[in-house]
Amino acid sequence: MRTPTDTTHDLRHHGDAEVRGGDLTDLAVNVRADTPPAWLKARVAASLDTLAAYPDGRAARAAVARRHGLPVERVLLTAGAAEAFVLLARALAVRRPVVVHPQFTEPEAALRDAGHEVGRVLLREEDGFRLDPAAVPEDADLVVIGNPTNPTSVLHPAEAVARLARPGRTLVVDEAFMDAVPGEPQALAGRTDVPGLVVLRSLTKTWGLAGLRIGYVLADPETVAALERAQPLWPVSTPALTAAEACVAPAALAEATRAARQVAADRTHLLAGLAEFEEVRVVEAAEGPFVLVRMERADEVRLRLRGLGFAVRRGDTFPGLGPQWLRLAVRDRATTGRFLQALDQALTLVAH
């Protein structure tokens, strides 16, 4: 039976909507700035000479498998992580799916569109939005959680997430931003000892490939086969396959690690600046390339910031949050400095 439409939260609102319609500095979309790098653009451009042939994903699939130390049967390439959510919703026979919120809203939207009634577990602000595995109902046969979680930027301990696994349950962990965490200490990608584990990864965030659509699923071979049967033929284009193979090569992984360290340093700078505002409360456990902040009249502040040339992500479309929340992408120090000045102006304008 189809669950009723969620009229409280716009589950299909995403950060790109905040940037449209103006020449704005983008703190709304969690894609690393100044990407894709020149070497990656050159690799993708060179693949255009082979567009007459149908896509062949074998090399990219093998490269992803090597990157995580897995057999190729445990890897499925997808048109971004968003396609994987749709495949999971359509291909798996589940009775009681549960989504742990606040988090990326596409998993719930995809489940609803597939006719499922979706349960919610809402993590609490007073707990720092940290996972309590006991809060998830025992009879849930599909559980979805992000790590690090969008929009809270909380990085849950891997073992706490793994405790959600049960016989007969599919545990979906969205690790789209895990490669932005130096060393990926809480990653479950590559683990084969967690029953029912499905890990989703995206290559669009770190490498600036949102317009190309490339991601992948890591799961047991039976789940991968079920999801693959639900895909259309040739679901991932040749340029996207080229990008996937390039982005999991050793040199690219080293570059991603350097970028993750820089993001961590830039996030520290942003958090220090935000701490100067009495009106702003930050979710302090931030480990991702974005931070979640709370302030009174945040919706008005967001509009004022837009007038000052900055786009930020509204928080009220995430279940478990409300209109007093904003999500800010981490940018370089110069951009952050300009943003903090604009925030000061916006808060002053709203106060008066």
XYZ file of C-alpha atoms in Angstrom:
352
model
C 0.000 0.000 0.000
C 1.358 3.401 -0.908
C 2.219 5.565 2.047
C 0.541 8.975 2.125
C 2.477 11.868 0.656
C 4.724 13.663 3.126
C 3.420 17.219 2.963
C 5.612 18.407 5.846
C 8.953 17.870 4.117
C 9.756 18.321 0.436
C 11.736 15.106 0.023
C 12.683 15.990 -3.545
C 14.241 19.348 -2.696
C 18.024 19.313 -3.068
C 20.813 21.838 -2.760
C 21.038 22.544 -6.488
C 17.650 24.282 -6.282
C 19.173 26.905 -3.979
C 21.743 27.944 -6.575
C 19.423 28.429 -9.530
C 18.342 31.823 -10.716
C 21.294 33.927 -9.657
C 25.040 34.495 -9.748
C 25.636 33.085 -6.284
C 28.594 31.713 -4.357
C 27.539 28.121 -3.744
C 27.523 26.825 -0.175
C 24.376 24.801 -0.845
C 25.749 21.892 -2.902
C 28.202 19.440 -1.335
C 30.443 19.057 -4.390
C 34.117 19.881 -3.915
C 34.992 23.212 -5.475
C 37.289 23.520 -8.509
C 36.472 20.044 -9.758
C 36.731 17.968 -11.837
C 40.499 18.390 -12.058
C 42.121 18.896 -15.453
C 43.525 15.364 -15.664
C 40.074 13.872 -15.075
C 38.427 16.139 -17.638
C 41.053 15.028 -20.155
C 40.340 11.345 -19.463
C 36.602 11.859 -19.842
C 37.063 13.929 -23.013
C 39.230 11.224 -24.579
C 36.435 8.687 -24.033
C 34.209 10.628 -26.429
C 36.082 9.056 -29.340
C 34.570 5.672 -28.374
C 30.929 6.769 -28.124
C 29.933 4.772 -31.211
C 30.370 1.586 -29.186
C 28.001 0.473 -26.444
C 29.316 1.002 -22.903
C 31.422 -1.822 -21.460
C 31.617 -1.598 -17.691
C 33.915 -4.537 -17.024
C 37.147 -2.572 -16.577
C 35.536 0.034 -14.306
C 33.790 -2.638 -12.258
C 37.066 -4.518 -11.813
C 38.821 -1.306 -10.802
C 36.224 -0.546 -8.126
C 36.487 -4.126 -6.861
C 40.282 -3.805 -6.553
C 39.920 -0.482 -4.762
C 37.875 -2.171 -2.013
C 39.522 -5.598 -2.082
C 36.348 -7.343 -3.253
C 35.420 -9.765 -6.050
C 33.684 -8.129 -9.005
C 30.498 -10.047 -8.171
C 30.097 -7.743 -5.165
C 30.172 -4.532 -7.237
C 27.435 -2.817 -9.233
C 28.037 0.445 -11.089
C 25.136 2.898 -11.086
C 24.175 6.268 -12.518
C 25.036 7.969 -9.237
C 24.041 6.788 -5.787
C 20.512 8.100 -6.433
C 19.886 5.330 -8.978
C 20.933 2.765 -6.378
C 18.193 3.972 -4.015
C 15.610 3.472 -6.749
C 16.928 -0.012 -7.539
C 16.837 -1.037 -3.886
C 13.267 0.220 -3.520
C 12.074 -1.627 -6.610
C 14.103 -4.825 -6.599
C 14.079 -5.972 -2.974
C 11.056 -7.616 -1.385
C 10.776 -5.730 1.888
C 7.833 -5.347 4.256
C 8.985 -2.787 6.809
C 11.637 -0.370 5.550
C 12.978 2.191 8.012
C 15.041 5.274 7.254
C 17.205 6.879 9.947
C 16.740 10.669 9.794
C 17.826 13.419 9.435
C 19.566 12.228 6.292
C 19.537 12.466 2.504
C 15.874 12.258 1.533
C 16.105 10.330 -1.751
C 16.073 6.865 -0.084
C 12.697 7.549 1.500
C 11.351 9.228 -1.619
C 12.361 6.223 -3.733
C 10.780 3.785 -1.291
C 7.562 5.792 -1.238
C 7.471 5.965 -5.029
C 7.812 2.169 -5.124
C 4.706 1.851 -2.935
C 6.321 1.151 0.409
C 5.148 2.466 3.751
C 8.286 3.936 5.288
C 9.072 4.081 8.969
C 11.273 6.801 10.394
C 13.773 6.825 13.230
C 14.554 10.427 14.162
C 17.928 11.057 15.766
C 17.772 13.791 18.392
C 19.510 17.124 18.521
C 20.116 16.735 22.260
C 22.108 13.559 21.471
C 24.148 15.357 18.834
C 22.224 13.423 16.132
C 24.289 10.350 17.018
C 23.023 6.879 16.220
C 21.347 4.794 18.904
C 21.072 1.311 17.336
C 18.398 0.351 19.887
C 16.068 3.009 18.423
C 15.642 1.016 15.206
C 12.666 -1.399 15.378
C 13.682 -5.056 15.544
C 11.220 -6.037 12.820
C 12.609 -3.585 10.259
C 13.793 -5.637 7.281
C 15.438 -2.721 5.462
C 17.332 0.026 7.310
C 18.912 3.021 5.580
C 21.474 5.269 7.242
C 24.055 7.738 5.962
C 27.642 7.839 7.227
C 28.850 10.520 7.494
C 25.279 11.693 7.509
C 23.966 14.414 5.252
C 22.986 17.012 6.546
C 24.237 16.614 10.147
C 27.861 15.806 9.167
C 27.964 13.257 12.012
C 30.297 10.303 11.465
C 28.863 7.287 13.268
C 31.221 4.598 14.602
C 31.410 1.710 12.154
C 30.634 -0.836 14.845
C 27.527 1.079 15.945
C 26.260 1.005 12.362
C 27.183 -2.668 12.008
C 25.101 -3.451 15.101
C 22.044 -2.601 13.017
C 22.604 -5.767 10.973
C 20.254 -8.709 11.576
C 19.504 -12.013 9.839
C 16.851 -11.282 7.236
C 17.533 -7.527 7.239
C 19.148 -5.450 4.504
C 21.334 -2.723 6.003
C 21.944 0.104 3.516
C 24.770 2.482 4.446
C 25.100 5.569 2.279
C 28.824 6.394 2.271
C 28.600 9.058 -0.441
C 30.777 11.420 1.624
C 33.086 8.884 3.257
C 35.973 9.656 0.911
C 35.886 13.245 2.250
C 36.864 11.897 5.699
C 40.657 11.546 6.058
C 41.549 7.864 6.286
C 37.896 6.742 6.131
C 38.190 5.306 9.672
C 34.506 4.368 10.021
C 33.946 2.943 6.544
C 32.108 -0.326 6.064
C 32.920 -0.499 2.337
C 34.921 -3.654 1.729
C 33.504 -5.483 4.765
C 32.033 -8.925 4.048
C 31.403 -9.971 7.656
C 28.270 -7.841 8.186
C 25.137 -9.770 7.142
C 22.857 -8.042 4.679
C 25.215 -5.079 4.249
C 24.782 -2.839 1.209
C 27.185 0.109 0.916
C 26.565 2.915 -1.555
C 29.358 5.163 -2.798
C 29.291 8.254 -5.001
C 32.098 9.650 -7.124
C 30.256 12.885 -7.809
C 31.088 14.763 -4.591
C 34.860 14.616 -4.310
C 35.440 14.698 -8.066
C 32.800 17.193 -9.199
C 30.909 14.757 -11.429
C 27.310 15.455 -10.441
C 26.444 16.103 -14.081
C 27.985 12.817 -15.211
C 26.168 10.549 -12.722
C 28.444 7.813 -11.425
C 28.387 5.758 -8.252
C 28.390 2.143 -7.164
C 26.937 -0.474 -4.846
C 28.930 -2.937 -2.748
C 26.880 -5.927 -1.561
C 26.667 -9.702 -1.555
C 26.503 -11.237 -5.045
C 22.823 -12.182 -4.722
C 21.799 -8.610 -3.913
C 24.007 -7.221 -6.679
C 22.398 -9.619 -9.161
C 18.894 -8.614 -8.059
C 19.689 -4.924 -8.443
C 21.371 -5.499 -11.794
C 18.229 -7.215 -13.122
C 16.254 -4.083 -12.240
C 18.617 -1.825 -14.208
C 17.999 -0.895 -17.835
C 20.562 -2.007 -20.380
C 23.785 0.050 -20.386
C 22.769 2.188 -17.395
C 26.158 3.914 -17.059
C 27.595 5.867 -19.988
C 31.078 5.354 -21.391
C 32.351 8.736 -20.089
C 31.027 7.871 -16.607
C 32.677 4.438 -16.728
C 35.949 6.099 -17.734
C 35.644 8.475 -14.807
C 34.915 5.626 -12.390
C 38.010 3.716 -13.438
C 40.140 6.854 -13.192
C 38.835 7.949 -9.785
C 39.653 4.679 -8.027
C 43.206 4.465 -9.360
C 45.978 4.779 -6.729
C 47.030 8.284 -7.817
C 43.433 9.508 -7.644
C 42.934 7.969 -4.205
C 46.044 9.778 -2.993
C 44.664 13.043 -4.384
C 41.322 12.397 -2.678
C 43.123 11.847 0.619
C 44.928 15.173 0.272
C 41.627 16.852 -0.573
C 39.977 15.299 2.488
C 42.706 16.684 4.739
C 42.249 20.123 3.200
C 38.486 19.923 3.711
C 39.069 19.066 7.377
C 41.299 22.099 7.797
C 38.845 24.360 5.973
C 35.994 23.006 8.108
C 37.922 23.866 11.270
C 38.290 27.418 9.960
C 34.560 27.649 9.212
C 33.605 26.298 12.638
C 35.912 28.790 14.356
C 34.256 31.628 12.464
C 30.745 30.427 13.245
C 31.632 30.199 16.938
C 31.937 33.991 16.970
C 28.173 34.352 16.451
C 26.048 34.059 19.585
C 22.982 33.574 17.396
C 24.388 30.459 15.673
C 24.531 26.968 17.155
C 26.580 24.372 15.257
C 26.328 20.565 15.279
C 29.868 20.289 16.563
C 30.592 16.677 15.680
C 30.990 17.617 12.005
C 33.257 15.261 10.065
C 31.950 15.730 6.513
C 32.449 18.474 3.909
C 29.497 20.449 5.313
C 28.158 21.635 8.660
C 24.655 21.959 10.059
C 23.751 25.115 11.956
C 20.730 26.290 13.899
C 19.538 29.862 14.347
C 16.302 31.704 14.868
C 14.586 32.931 11.699
C 16.975 30.882 9.579
C 14.626 31.067 6.614
C 14.912 34.865 6.633
C 18.680 34.681 7.085
C 18.915 32.370 4.074
C 17.025 34.852 1.902
C 19.186 37.724 3.141
C 22.306 35.704 2.345
C 20.959 35.115 -1.137
C 20.589 38.863 -1.577
C 24.214 39.212 -0.502
C 25.358 36.670 -3.092
C 25.497 33.401 -1.133
C 23.417 30.248 -1.520
C 23.007 27.948 1.511
C 20.877 24.849 1.955
C 17.606 25.131 3.838
C 17.128 22.466 6.501
C 13.363 22.223 6.781
C 13.080 19.654 3.967
C 14.874 17.046 6.101
C 12.668 14.953 8.420
C 13.787 15.586 11.979
C 14.740 19.197 11.275
C 12.745 22.392 10.912
C 12.943 25.937 9.519
C 15.587 26.996 12.044
C 18.280 24.862 10.363
C 20.735 25.573 7.528
C 23.434 23.403 5.963
C 26.685 25.035 4.848
C 29.173 23.437 2.476
C 32.822 23.740 3.474
C 34.775 25.994 1.122
C 38.292 27.472 1.036
C 39.351 30.059 3.618
C 38.863 33.056 1.342
C 35.312 32.047 0.432
C 34.540 31.266 4.066
C 35.822 34.682 5.115
C 33.531 36.416 2.642
C 30.624 34.237 3.720
C 31.120 35.002 7.405
C 31.033 38.719 6.623
C 27.797 38.203 4.687
C 26.348 36.147 7.533
C 27.112 38.969 9.946
C 25.249 41.370 7.682
C 22.326 38.979 7.204
C 21.894 38.420 10.932
C 21.969 42.166 11.545
C 19.375 42.814 8.837
C 17.058 40.114 10.198
C 17.426 41.369 13.782
C 16.257 44.816 12.688
